Tab-separated table of N, CA and C in Angstrom:
chain	number	residue	atom	x	y	z
S	1	MET	N	77.419	-0.452	3.657
S	1	MET	CA	78.580	-1.011	2.971
S	1	MET	C	79.620	-1.224	3.725
S	2	MET	N	80.076	-0.389	4.639
S	2	MET	CA	81.013	-0.576	5.692
S	2	MET	C	81.393	-1.651	6.148
S	3	SER	N	80.167	-2.207	6.701
S	3	SER	CA	79.779	-3.426	7.227
S	3	SER	C	80.146	-4.692	6.406
S	4	ASP	N	79.817	-4.828	5.118
S	4	ASP	CA	79.894	-5.765	4.364
S	4	ASP	C	81.583	-6.061	3.920
S	5	LEU	N	82.174	-4.620	3.672
S	5	LEU	CA	83.593	-4.492	3.125
S	5	LEU	C	84.087	-5.259	4.789
S	6	ALA	N	84.045	-4.769	5.825
S	6	ALA	CA	84.429	-4.979	7.224
S	6	ALA	C	84.257	-6.490	6.888
S	7	GLN	N	83.355	-7.542	6.578
S	7	GLN	CA	82.909	-8.774	6.616
S	7	GLN	C	83.678	-9.571	5.733
S	8	TRP	N	83.907	-8.723	4.517
S	8	TRP	CA	84.730	-9.366	3.506
S	8	TRP	C	86.089	-9.976	3.806
S	9	ILE	N	86.869	-8.476	4.884
S	9	ILE	CA	88.507	-8.230	4.890
S	9	ILE	C	88.440	-9.337	6.248
S	10	VAL	N	87.411	-9.407	6.917
S	10	VAL	CA	87.503	-10.677	7.984
S	10	VAL	C	87.845	-11.835	7.479
S	11	ALA	N	86.762	-12.122	6.709
S	11	ALA	CA	86.468	-13.400	6.200
S	11	ALA	C	88.195	-13.554	5.040
S	12	LEU	N	88.990	-12.671	4.560
S	12	LEU	CA	89.871	-13.032	4.047
S	12	LEU	C	91.150	-13.342	4.813
S	13	LEU	N	91.172	-12.634	5.682
S	13	LEU	CA	92.072	-12.394	6.978
S	13	LEU	C	91.936	-13.869	7.248
S	14	SER	N	90.611	-14.368	7.988
S	14	SER	CA	90.337	-15.804	8.349
S	14	SER	C	90.997	-16.829	7.478
S	15	ALA	N	90.862	-16.737	6.288
S	15	ALA	CA	91.413	-17.807	5.231
S	15	ALA	C	92.969	-17.822	5.032
S	16	TYR	N	93.526	-16.075	5.056
S	16	TYR	CA	94.880	-16.230	5.502
S	16	TYR	C	95.336	-17.102	6.532
S	17	PHE	N	94.707	-16.809	7.883
S	17	PHE	CA	95.310	-17.156	8.749
S	17	PHE	C	95.601	-18.617	8.658
S	18	ILE	N	94.436	-19.435	8.432
S	18	ILE	CA	94.094	-20.945	8.473
S	18	ILE	C	95.184	-21.122	7.181
S	19	ALA	N	95.523	-20.593	5.760
S	19	ALA	CA	96.573	-21.196	5.554
S	19	ALA	C	97.762	-20.781	5.627
S	20	PHE	N	97.952	-20.036	6.392
S	20	PHE	CA	99.331	-19.521	6.910
S	20	PHE	C	99.821	-20.443	7.987
S	21	GLY	N	98.844	-21.087	8.916
S	21	GLY	CA	98.923	-21.972	9.876
S	21	GLY	C	99.190	-23.164	9.232
S	22	PHE	N	98.526	-23.689	8.221
S	22	PHE	CA	99.041	-25.014	7.572
S	22	PHE	C	100.531	-24.982	6.686
S	23	LEU	N	100.867	-23.733	5.936
S	23	LEU	CA	101.789	-23.770	5.707
S	23	LEU	C	102.886	-23.586	6.702
S	24	ALA	N	102.584	-23.248	7.729
S	24	ALA	CA	103.856	-23.341	8.652
S	24	ALA	C	104.139	-24.634	9.294
S	25	LEU	N	103.289	-25.401	9.222
S	25	LEU	CA	103.415	-26.890	9.691
S	25	LEU	C	104.200	-27.703	8.373
S	26	ILE	N	103.658	-27.302	7.334
S	26	ILE	CA	104.189	-28.030	6.171
S	26	ILE	C	105.889	-27.485	5.981
S	27	LYS	N	105.994	-26.154	5.428
S	27	LYS	CA	107.480	-25.515	5.564
S	27	LYS	C	107.686	-24.479	6.279
S	28	PRO	N	108.191	-25.024	7.444
S	28	PRO	CA	108.484	-23.813	8.900
S	28	PRO	C	109.414	-22.659	8.082
S	29	GLU	N	110.588	-23.244	7.683
S	29	GLU	CA	111.605	-22.385	7.120
S	29	GLU	C	111.230	-21.480	6.326
S	30	ARG	N	110.419	-21.971	5.027
S	30	ARG	CA	109.662	-20.586	4.627
S	30	ARG	C	108.989	-19.686	5.207
S	31	VAL	N	108.274	-20.259	6.221
S	31	VAL	CA	107.244	-19.419	6.687
S	31	VAL	C	108.230	-18.093	7.540
S	32	LYS	N	109.462	-18.729	8.259
S	32	LYS	CA	110.417	-17.851	8.899
S	32	LYS	C	110.914	-17.157	7.984
S	33	THR	N	111.305	-17.391	6.742
S	33	THR	CA	111.562	-15.988	6.093
S	33	THR	C	110.845	-15.069	5.378
S	34	PHE	N	109.723	-15.601	5.285
S	34	PHE	CA	108.369	-14.769	5.166
S	34	PHE	C	108.329	-13.964	6.084
S	35	LEU	N	108.335	-14.385	7.347
S	35	LEU	CA	108.071	-13.118	8.392
S	35	LEU	C	109.068	-12.651	8.625
S	36	LEU	N	110.472	-12.622	8.361
S	36	LEU	CA	111.789	-12.200	8.510
S	36	LEU	C	111.679	-10.814	7.447
S	37	ALA	N	110.805	-11.169	6.222
S	37	ALA	CA	110.979	-10.108	5.167
S	37	ALA	C	109.975	-8.762	5.199
S	38	PHE	N	109.406	-8.932	7.056
S	38	PHE	CA	108.601	-7.665	6.139
S	38	PHE	C	108.879	-6.510	6.533
S	39	ALA	N	110.570	-6.388	7.296
S	39	ALA	CA	110.482	-5.078	7.660
S	39	ALA	C	112.036	-5.010	7.181
S	40	HIS	N	112.134	-5.554	5.596
S	40	HIS	CA	113.075	-5.424	5.235
S	40	HIS	C	113.341	-4.107	4.329
S	41	SER	N	112.525	-3.133	4.241
S	41	SER	CA	112.312	-2.456	3.660
S	41	SER	C	111.477	-1.220	4.295
S	42	GLN	N	111.404	0.088	3.889
S	42	GLN	CA	110.695	1.156	4.443
S	42	GLN	C	109.226	0.713	4.099
S	43	LYS	N	109.043	0.336	2.955
S	43	LYS	CA	108.131	0.126	2.091
S	43	LYS	C	107.316	-0.902	2.285
S	44	ALA	N	107.891	-1.993	2.762
S	44	ALA	CA	107.720	-3.429	3.446
S	44	ALA	C	106.821	-2.941	4.841
S	45	HIS	N	107.665	-2.277	5.461
S	45	HIS	CA	107.403	-2.100	6.868
S	45	HIS	C	106.047	-1.176	6.734
S	46	PHE	N	105.557	-0.135	6.100
S	46	PHE	CA	104.632	0.489	6.282
S	46	PHE	C	103.430	-0.063	5.364
S	47	THR	N	103.960	-1.134	4.601
S	47	THR	CA	102.606	-2.214	3.989
S	47	THR	C	102.095	-2.733	4.892
S	48	GLU	N	102.978	-3.203	5.807
S	48	GLU	CA	102.558	-4.069	6.722
S	48	GLU	C	101.875	-3.394	7.839
S	49	MET	N	102.233	-2.323	8.248
S	49	MET	CA	101.166	-1.360	9.204
S	49	MET	C	100.290	-0.933	8.672
S	50	ALA	N	99.886	-0.941	7.410
S	50	ALA	CA	98.447	-0.378	6.995
S	50	ALA	C	97.573	-1.504	6.946
S	51	CYS	N	98.246	-2.975	6.328
S	51	CYS	CA	97.259	-4.038	6.368
S	51	CYS	C	96.850	-4.334	7.763
S	52	ARG	N	98.158	-4.577	8.900
S	52	ARG	CA	97.477	-4.508	10.112
S	52	ARG	C	95.987	-3.564	10.725
S	53	LEU	N	96.494	-1.840	10.368
S	53	LEU	CA	95.153	-1.155	10.893
S	53	LEU	C	94.113	-1.530	10.011
S	54	VAL	N	94.252	-1.853	8.794
S	54	VAL	CA	92.847	-2.448	8.139
S	54	VAL	C	92.484	-3.774	8.910
S	55	ALA	N	93.258	-4.467	9.191
S	55	ALA	CA	92.417	-5.808	9.518
S	55	ALA	C	91.775	-5.613	10.985
S	56	GLY	N	92.836	-4.534	11.723
S	56	GLY	CA	92.256	-4.423	13.237
S	56	GLY	C	91.072	-3.657	13.488
S	57	THR	N	90.631	-3.143	12.280
S	57	THR	CA	89.727	-2.024	12.170
S	57	THR	C	88.542	-2.846	11.392
S	58	ALA	N	88.679	-4.111	11.022
S	58	ALA	CA	87.755	-4.831	10.316
S	58	ALA	C	87.064	-5.367	11.267
S	59	LEU	N	88.008	-6.029	11.921
S	59	LEU	CA	87.747	-6.935	13.297
S	59	LEU	C	86.648	-6.134	14.153
S	60	ILE	N	87.197	-4.761	14.515
S	60	ILE	CA	86.354	-4.255	15.528
S	60	ILE	C	85.075	-3.722	14.950
S	61	LEU	N	84.913	-3.368	13.322
S	61	LEU	CA	83.471	-2.947	12.938
S	61	LEU	C	82.702	-4.397	13.028
S	62	ASN	N	83.506	-5.455	12.786
S	62	ASN	CA	82.518	-6.472	12.702
S	62	ASN	C	82.504	-7.496	13.578
S	63	ALA	N	83.052	-6.687	14.738
S	63	ALA	CA	82.709	-8.057	16.103
S	63	ALA	C	81.236	-8.043	16.423
S	64	GLU	N	80.473	-7.396	16.215
S	64	GLU	CA	79.302	-7.718	17.239
S	64	GLU	C	78.459	-8.588	16.056
S	65	ASN	N	79.103	-8.740	14.818
S	65	ASN	CA	78.341	-9.941	14.236
S	65	ASN	C	79.112	-11.147	14.688
S	66	MET	N	79.946	-11.549	15.119
S	66	MET	CA	80.346	-12.645	15.420
S	66	MET	C	80.222	-13.577	16.754
S	67	LYS	N	80.370	-14.575	16.942
S	67	LYS	CA	80.311	-15.355	18.366
S	67	LYS	C	80.701	-15.018	19.319
S	68	TRP	N	81.834	-14.649	19.377
S	68	TRP	CA	82.722	-14.093	20.626
S	68	TRP	C	83.174	-12.592	20.597
S	69	ALA	N	82.122	-11.590	20.463
S	69	ALA	CA	82.188	-9.944	19.813
S	69	ALA	C	83.604	-9.745	20.886
S	70	LEU	N	83.638	-9.779	22.335
S	70	LEU	CA	84.379	-9.214	23.326
S	70	LEU	C	85.531	-9.348	22.624
S	71	VAL	N	85.717	-11.057	22.285
S	71	VAL	CA	87.235	-11.430	22.189
S	71	VAL	C	87.539	-10.716	21.104
S	72	PHE	N	86.856	-10.712	19.815
S	72	PHE	CA	87.355	-10.324	18.374
S	72	PHE	C	87.783	-8.716	18.263
S	73	SER	N	86.666	-8.136	19.225
S	73	SER	CA	87.249	-6.230	19.503
S	73	SER	C	88.213	-6.040	20.153
S	74	VAL	N	88.509	-7.015	21.600
S	74	VAL	CA	89.782	-6.769	21.702
S	74	VAL	C	90.888	-7.331	21.018
S	75	PHE	N	90.948	-8.188	20.472
S	75	PHE	CA	91.974	-8.528	19.501
S	75	PHE	C	92.187	-7.438	18.639
S	76	GLY	N	91.120	-6.707	18.207
S	76	GLY	CA	91.463	-5.658	17.156
S	76	GLY	C	92.134	-4.493	17.557
S	77	TRP	N	91.788	-4.244	18.611
S	77	TRP	CA	92.158	-3.628	19.965
S	77	TRP	C	93.645	-3.183	19.560
S	78	VAL	N	94.244	-4.557	20.056
S	78	VAL	CA	95.563	-4.859	20.269
S	78	VAL	C	95.991	-4.873	19.082
S	79	LEU	N	95.886	-5.433	18.017
S	79	LEU	CA	96.238	-5.232	16.494
S	79	LEU	C	96.541	-3.745	16.397
S	80	ILE	N	95.299	-3.019	16.712
S	80	ILE	CA	95.869	-1.669	16.127
S	80	ILE	C	96.904	-0.737	17.299
S	81	GLY	N	96.770	-1.033	18.545
S	81	GLY	CA	97.886	-0.848	19.474
S	81	GLY	C	98.979	-1.203	19.402
S	82	THR	N	99.239	-2.504	18.941
S	82	THR	CA	100.671	-2.971	18.680
S	82	THR	C	101.023	-1.917	17.369
S	83	THR	N	100.261	-1.812	16.629
S	83	THR	CA	100.539	-1.287	14.936
S	83	THR	C	101.205	0.048	15.284
S	84	LEU	N	100.382	1.015	16.494
S	84	LEU	CA	100.556	2.290	16.698
S	84	LEU	C	102.153	2.488	17.189
S	85	GLY	N	102.397	1.187	18.333
S	85	GLY	CA	103.399	1.085	18.537
S	85	GLY	C	104.719	0.812	17.961
S	86	LEU	N	104.578	-0.002	16.891
S	86	LEU	CA	105.942	0.213	15.759
S	86	LEU	C	105.771	0.828	14.760
S	87	LEU	N	104.464	1.584	14.835
S	87	LEU	CA	104.907	3.204	13.850
S	87	LEU	C	106.022	3.956	14.457
S	88	VAL	N	105.962	4.329	15.791
S	88	VAL	CA	106.822	5.014	16.679
S	88	VAL	C	108.174	4.729	16.541
S	89	ILE	N	108.702	3.392	16.295
S	89	ILE	CA	109.933	3.265	16.548
S	89	ILE	C	110.576	3.135	14.815
S	90	PRO	N	111.648	3.216	14.724
S	90	PRO	CA	112.574	3.262	13.377
S	90	PRO	C	112.349	1.826	12.568
S	91	TRP	N	111.440	1.897	11.504
S	91	TRP	CA	111.869	0.515	10.607
S	91	TRP	C	112.475	-0.356	10.802
S	92	GLN	N	113.630	0.187	11.024
S	92	GLN	CA	114.970	-0.536	10.802
S	92	GLN	C	114.883	-1.518	12.075
S	93	LYS	N	114.300	-1.134	13.285
S	93	LYS	CA	114.567	-1.860	14.508
S	93	LYS	C	113.202	-3.023	14.725
S	94	HIS	N	112.473	-2.573	13.458
S	94	HIS	CA	111.052	-3.804	13.844
S	94	HIS	C	111.948	-5.197	13.533
S	95	ARG	N	112.721	-5.503	12.874
S	95	ARG	CA	113.223	-6.498	12.828
S	95	ARG	C	113.656	-7.198	14.096
């Protein structure tokens, strides 16, 4: 069950990155505004951190099922590591 959930999370994350990439090409100012809004409040900051931890964990759990397992595993660990780094600094400094 955890593997199925991880696969769904990775699929949704992939769709998000693809859509976000297209939006960045079409409306770069809107994407910039969106990214700068992440740390505008404590709630937004911790919501982002939770999403990053879930995404990193899903990548690690599902890496063995993907073509470049090592790359996705490392990316998941980097995502978790940078998230933990962001959690130790005050959320106001995140921006």
